[in-house]
């Protein structure tokens, strides 16, 4: 098989100490951190895997784009090899961050919109029922565009913290 695209690698670690490494085309490896064993894997994506990987409730969660440029939050079930799309962002949205804790999976989407504004949308899902529990958007003028690194961390109590590398601000929900 062709080598992985080393410039676009996405990683997650599961509770069994396995490292999941997947490139933007969905090709990857599952590596046992205890014994160094590895197995190739293919995540059947539509066009491109984007954003981070997160392991939660026995599945890998990630963003993927389709041929129309729409980003979806999806999950890969390694037992069946199936991918399910859980939430579609609007056309032009990008996935900035993912975090999972307990019964919440948080996804942060960014949209450039028109030249005068940008918006971020925070989506909270229950990973067991796959229902959207929270969806909040915020819009700001283009002059304060959120470029740079963004981090999202989920708390034990269902809270979520979002840090912007551009502004140095941390937002709490």
mmCIF file of C-alpha atoms in Angstrom:
data_model
loop_
_atom_site.group_PDB
_atom_site.id
_atom_site.type_symbol
_atom_site.label_atom_id
_atom_site.label_comp_id
_atom_site.label_asym_id
_atom_site.label_seq_id
_atom_site.Cartn_x
_atom_site.Cartn_y
_atom_site.Cartn_z
ATOM 1 C CA UNK A 1 0.000 0.000 0.000
ATOM 2 C CA UNK A 2 1.169 3.588 -0.578
ATOM 3 C CA UNK A 3 2.865 5.376 2.322
ATOM 4 C CA UNK A 4 0.876 7.635 4.631
ATOM 5 C CA UNK A 5 0.780 11.332 3.874
ATOM 6 C CA UNK A 6 3.080 12.427 6.698
ATOM 7 C CA UNK A 7 2.067 16.104 6.351
ATOM 8 C CA UNK A 8 -1.562 15.388 7.212
ATOM 9 C CA UNK A 9 -1.549 12.876 10.060
ATOM 10 C CA UNK A 10 -4.306 12.712 12.667
ATOM 11 C CA UNK A 11 -3.867 10.733 15.905
ATOM 12 C CA UNK A 12 -5.837 9.420 18.889
ATOM 13 C CA UNK A 13 -5.135 6.977 21.724
ATOM 14 C CA UNK A 14 -7.801 4.547 22.934
ATOM 15 C CA UNK A 15 -8.191 3.113 26.486
ATOM 16 C CA UNK A 16 -6.381 -0.097 25.422
ATOM 17 C CA UNK A 17 -3.174 1.915 24.737
ATOM 18 C CA UNK A 18 -3.468 1.724 20.979
ATOM 19 C CA UNK A 19 -2.377 4.671 18.886
ATOM 20 C CA UNK A 20 -4.593 5.344 15.862
ATOM 21 C CA UNK A 21 -2.779 7.225 13.076
ATOM 22 C CA UNK A 22 -4.811 8.226 10.015
ATOM 23 C CA UNK A 23 -3.883 10.500 7.103
ATOM 24 C CA UNK A 24 -6.193 12.844 5.198
ATOM 25 C CA UNK A 25 -7.144 10.101 2.753
ATOM 26 C CA UNK A 26 -8.291 7.722 5.493
ATOM 27 C CA UNK A 27 -5.266 5.403 5.336
ATOM 28 C CA UNK A 28 -3.614 4.562 8.610
ATOM 29 C CA UNK A 29 -2.207 2.288 11.259
ATOM 30 C CA UNK A 30 -3.325 1.025 14.621
ATOM 31 C CA UNK A 31 -0.233 0.671 16.820
ATOM 32 C CA UNK A 32 -0.111 -1.229 20.132
ATOM 33 C CA UNK A 33 1.838 0.998 22.502
ATOM 34 C CA UNK A 34 2.653 -1.897 24.859
ATOM 35 C CA UNK A 35 4.109 -4.317 22.305
ATOM 36 C CA UNK A 36 4.764 -2.148 19.221
ATOM 37 C CA UNK A 37 2.505 -4.252 16.995
ATOM 38 C CA UNK A 38 0.809 -2.491 14.110
ATOM 39 C CA UNK A 39 -2.097 -3.172 11.790
ATOM 40 C CA UNK A 40 -3.005 -1.204 8.670
ATOM 41 C CA UNK A 41 -6.471 0.310 8.523
ATOM 42 C CA UNK A 42 -8.603 2.246 6.080
ATOM 43 C CA UNK A 43 -11.284 4.646 7.281
ATOM 44 C CA UNK A 44 -13.830 4.955 4.425
ATOM 45 C CA UNK A 45 -14.140 8.731 4.079
ATOM 46 C CA UNK A 46 -15.947 10.691 1.378
ATOM 47 C CA UNK A 47 -13.172 13.063 0.308
ATOM 48 C CA UNK A 48 -10.747 14.155 3.043
ATOM 49 C CA UNK A 49 -10.331 13.615 6.760
ATOM 50 C CA UNK A 50 -9.984 16.991 8.511
ATOM 51 C CA UNK A 51 -9.429 18.185 12.047
ATOM 52 C CA UNK A 52 -8.440 16.065 15.022
ATOM 53 C CA UNK A 53 -9.286 12.468 15.891
ATOM 54 C CA UNK A 54 -10.913 11.638 19.230
ATOM 55 C CA UNK A 55 -11.555 8.177 20.694
ATOM 56 C CA UNK A 56 -14.778 7.830 22.703
ATOM 57 C CA UNK A 57 -17.269 5.032 23.424
ATOM 58 C CA UNK A 58 -15.479 2.486 21.211
ATOM 59 C CA UNK A 59 -15.246 4.660 18.099
ATOM 60 C CA UNK A 60 -13.011 7.204 16.375
ATOM 61 C CA UNK A 61 -14.620 10.607 15.828
ATOM 62 C CA UNK A 62 -13.313 12.989 13.144
ATOM 63 C CA UNK A 63 -14.256 15.584 10.576
ATOM 64 C CA UNK A 64 -14.499 14.823 6.884
ATOM 65 C CA UNK A 65 -15.296 16.826 3.784
ATOM 66 C CA UNK A 66 -17.411 15.706 0.865
ATOM 67 C CA UNK A 67 -17.109 16.599 -2.836
ATOM 68 C CA UNK A 68 -19.175 19.773 -2.286
ATOM 69 C CA UNK A 69 -16.818 21.029 0.445
ATOM 70 C CA UNK A 70 -19.224 20.421 3.328
ATOM 71 C CA UNK A 71 -17.614 19.256 6.587
ATOM 72 C CA UNK A 72 -19.342 16.611 8.665
ATOM 73 C CA UNK A 73 -18.609 15.225 12.106
ATOM 74 C CA UNK A 74 -18.366 11.474 11.636
ATOM 75 C CA UNK A 75 -17.548 8.331 13.578
ATOM 76 C CA UNK A 76 -15.648 5.243 12.501
ATOM 77 C CA UNK A 77 -16.705 1.974 14.153
ATOM 78 C CA UNK A 78 -13.606 -0.268 13.999
ATOM 79 C CA UNK A 79 -15.693 -3.376 14.756
ATOM 80 C CA UNK A 80 -17.863 -3.057 11.654
ATOM 81 C CA UNK A 81 -15.598 -0.808 9.557
ATOM 82 C CA UNK A 82 -18.559 1.530 8.988
ATOM 83 C CA UNK A 83 -18.567 5.336 9.061
ATOM 84 C CA UNK A 84 -21.632 7.276 10.202
ATOM 85 C CA UNK A 85 -22.105 11.013 9.689
ATOM 86 C CA UNK A 86 -23.477 12.564 12.881
ATOM 87 C CA UNK A 87 -23.662 16.269 12.134
ATOM 88 C CA UNK A 88 -23.162 18.286 8.953
ATOM 89 C CA UNK A 89 -21.840 21.807 9.152
ATOM 90 C CA UNK A 90 -22.982 24.391 6.652
ATOM 91 C CA UNK A 91 -21.057 24.630 3.396
ATOM 92 C CA UNK A 92 -17.799 26.422 4.148
ATOM 93 C CA UNK A 93 -17.533 25.210 7.755
ATOM 94 C CA UNK A 94 -14.251 23.660 8.938
ATOM 95 C CA UNK A 95 -13.758 21.503 12.008
ATOM 96 C CA UNK A 96 -11.377 23.238 14.447
ATOM 97 C CA UNK A 97 -11.540 20.968 17.454
ATOM 98 C CA UNK A 98 -13.017 17.901 19.125
ATOM 99 C CA UNK A 99 -13.141 16.845 22.759
ATOM 100 C CA UNK A 100 -14.862 13.959 24.530
ATOM 101 C CA UNK A 101 -15.570 13.382 28.184
ATOM 102 C CA UNK A 102 -18.223 11.190 29.769
ATOM 103 C CA UNK A 103 -21.501 11.498 27.907
ATOM 104 C CA UNK A 104 -20.496 14.512 25.777
ATOM 105 C CA UNK A 105 -18.665 14.895 22.515
ATOM 106 C CA UNK A 106 -17.895 18.524 21.657
ATOM 107 C CA UNK A 107 -17.115 19.768 18.148
ATOM 108 C CA UNK A 108 -16.035 23.306 17.252
ATOM 109 C CA UNK A 109 -16.726 24.428 13.665
ATOM 110 C CA UNK A 110 -15.469 27.638 12.021
ATOM 111 C CA UNK A 111 -17.031 29.374 9.011
ATOM 112 C CA UNK A 112 -15.546 32.322 7.156
ATOM 113 C CA UNK A 113 -18.920 33.448 5.774
ATOM 114 C CA UNK A 114 -18.691 36.587 3.700
ATOM 115 C CA UNK A 115 -15.799 39.079 3.818
ATOM 116 C CA UNK A 116 -17.333 41.033 6.712
ATOM 117 C CA UNK A 117 -17.711 38.309 9.348
ATOM 118 C CA UNK A 118 -16.802 34.844 10.587
ATOM 119 C CA UNK A 119 -18.628 32.513 12.966
ATOM 120 C CA UNK A 120 -17.902 29.570 15.218
ATOM 121 C CA UNK A 121 -20.442 26.909 16.110
ATOM 122 C CA UNK A 122 -20.111 24.677 19.141
ATOM 123 C CA UNK A 123 -21.969 21.365 18.856
ATOM 124 C CA UNK A 124 -22.431 19.010 21.821
ATOM 125 C CA UNK A 125 -23.556 15.450 21.110
ATOM 126 C CA UNK A 126 -24.371 12.426 23.208
ATOM 127 C CA UNK A 127 -22.012 9.777 21.734
ATOM 128 C CA UNK A 128 -24.328 6.927 22.759
ATOM 129 C CA UNK A 129 -27.612 8.219 21.295
ATOM 130 C CA UNK A 130 -25.860 10.397 18.654
ATOM 131 C CA UNK A 131 -28.328 13.212 19.396
ATOM 132 C CA UNK A 132 -27.295 16.861 19.215
ATOM 133 C CA UNK A 133 -27.836 18.296 22.713
ATOM 134 C CA UNK A 134 -26.250 21.733 22.265
ATOM 135 C CA UNK A 135 -25.703 23.915 19.212
ATOM 136 C CA UNK A 136 -24.545 27.498 19.734
ATOM 137 C CA UNK A 137 -23.069 29.955 17.243
ATOM 138 C CA UNK A 138 -21.190 33.205 17.688
ATOM 139 C CA UNK A 139 -20.354 35.722 14.973
ATOM 140 C CA UNK A 140 -17.661 38.398 14.942
ATOM 141 C CA UNK A 141 -16.302 40.983 12.465
ATOM 142 C CA UNK A 142 -13.742 39.703 9.961
ATOM 143 C CA UNK A 143 -11.055 41.974 11.456
ATOM 144 C CA UNK A 144 -10.949 39.685 14.511
ATOM 145 C CA UNK A 145 -10.808 36.511 12.443
ATOM 146 C CA UNK A 146 -9.861 33.384 14.481
ATOM 147 C CA UNK A 147 -6.693 32.211 12.793
ATOM 148 C CA UNK A 148 -4.064 30.300 14.714
ATOM 149 C CA UNK A 149 -4.425 27.351 17.011
ATOM 150 C CA UNK A 150 -7.648 26.547 18.802
ATOM 151 C CA UNK A 151 -7.953 24.011 21.601
ATOM 152 C CA UNK A 152 -11.086 22.542 23.074
ATOM 153 C CA UNK A 153 -11.159 20.654 26.388
ATOM 154 C CA UNK A 154 -14.137 18.915 27.967
ATOM 155 C CA UNK A 155 -14.652 18.887 31.743
ATOM 156 C CA UNK A 156 -15.986 16.030 33.867
ATOM 157 C CA UNK A 157 -19.097 18.106 34.646
ATOM 158 C CA UNK A 158 -20.119 18.494 30.973
ATOM 159 C CA UNK A 159 -18.456 21.886 30.623
ATOM 160 C CA UNK A 160 -16.258 22.847 27.709
ATOM 161 C CA UNK A 161 -13.309 25.244 27.494
ATOM 162 C CA UNK A 162 -12.210 26.780 24.189
ATOM 163 C CA UNK A 163 -8.827 28.505 23.856
ATOM 164 C CA UNK A 164 -7.930 30.741 20.908
ATOM 165 C CA UNK A 165 -4.267 30.960 19.923
ATOM 166 C CA UNK A 166 -4.844 34.242 18.137
ATOM 167 C CA UNK A 167 -6.546 36.225 20.877
ATOM 168 C CA UNK A 168 -5.127 34.401 23.878
ATOM 169 C CA UNK A 169 -8.671 34.221 25.259
ATOM 170 C CA UNK A 170 -10.323 31.215 26.879
ATOM 171 C CA UNK A 171 -14.097 30.812 26.645
ATOM 172 C CA UNK A 172 -16.079 28.619 29.030
ATOM 173 C CA UNK A 173 -19.497 27.057 28.538
#
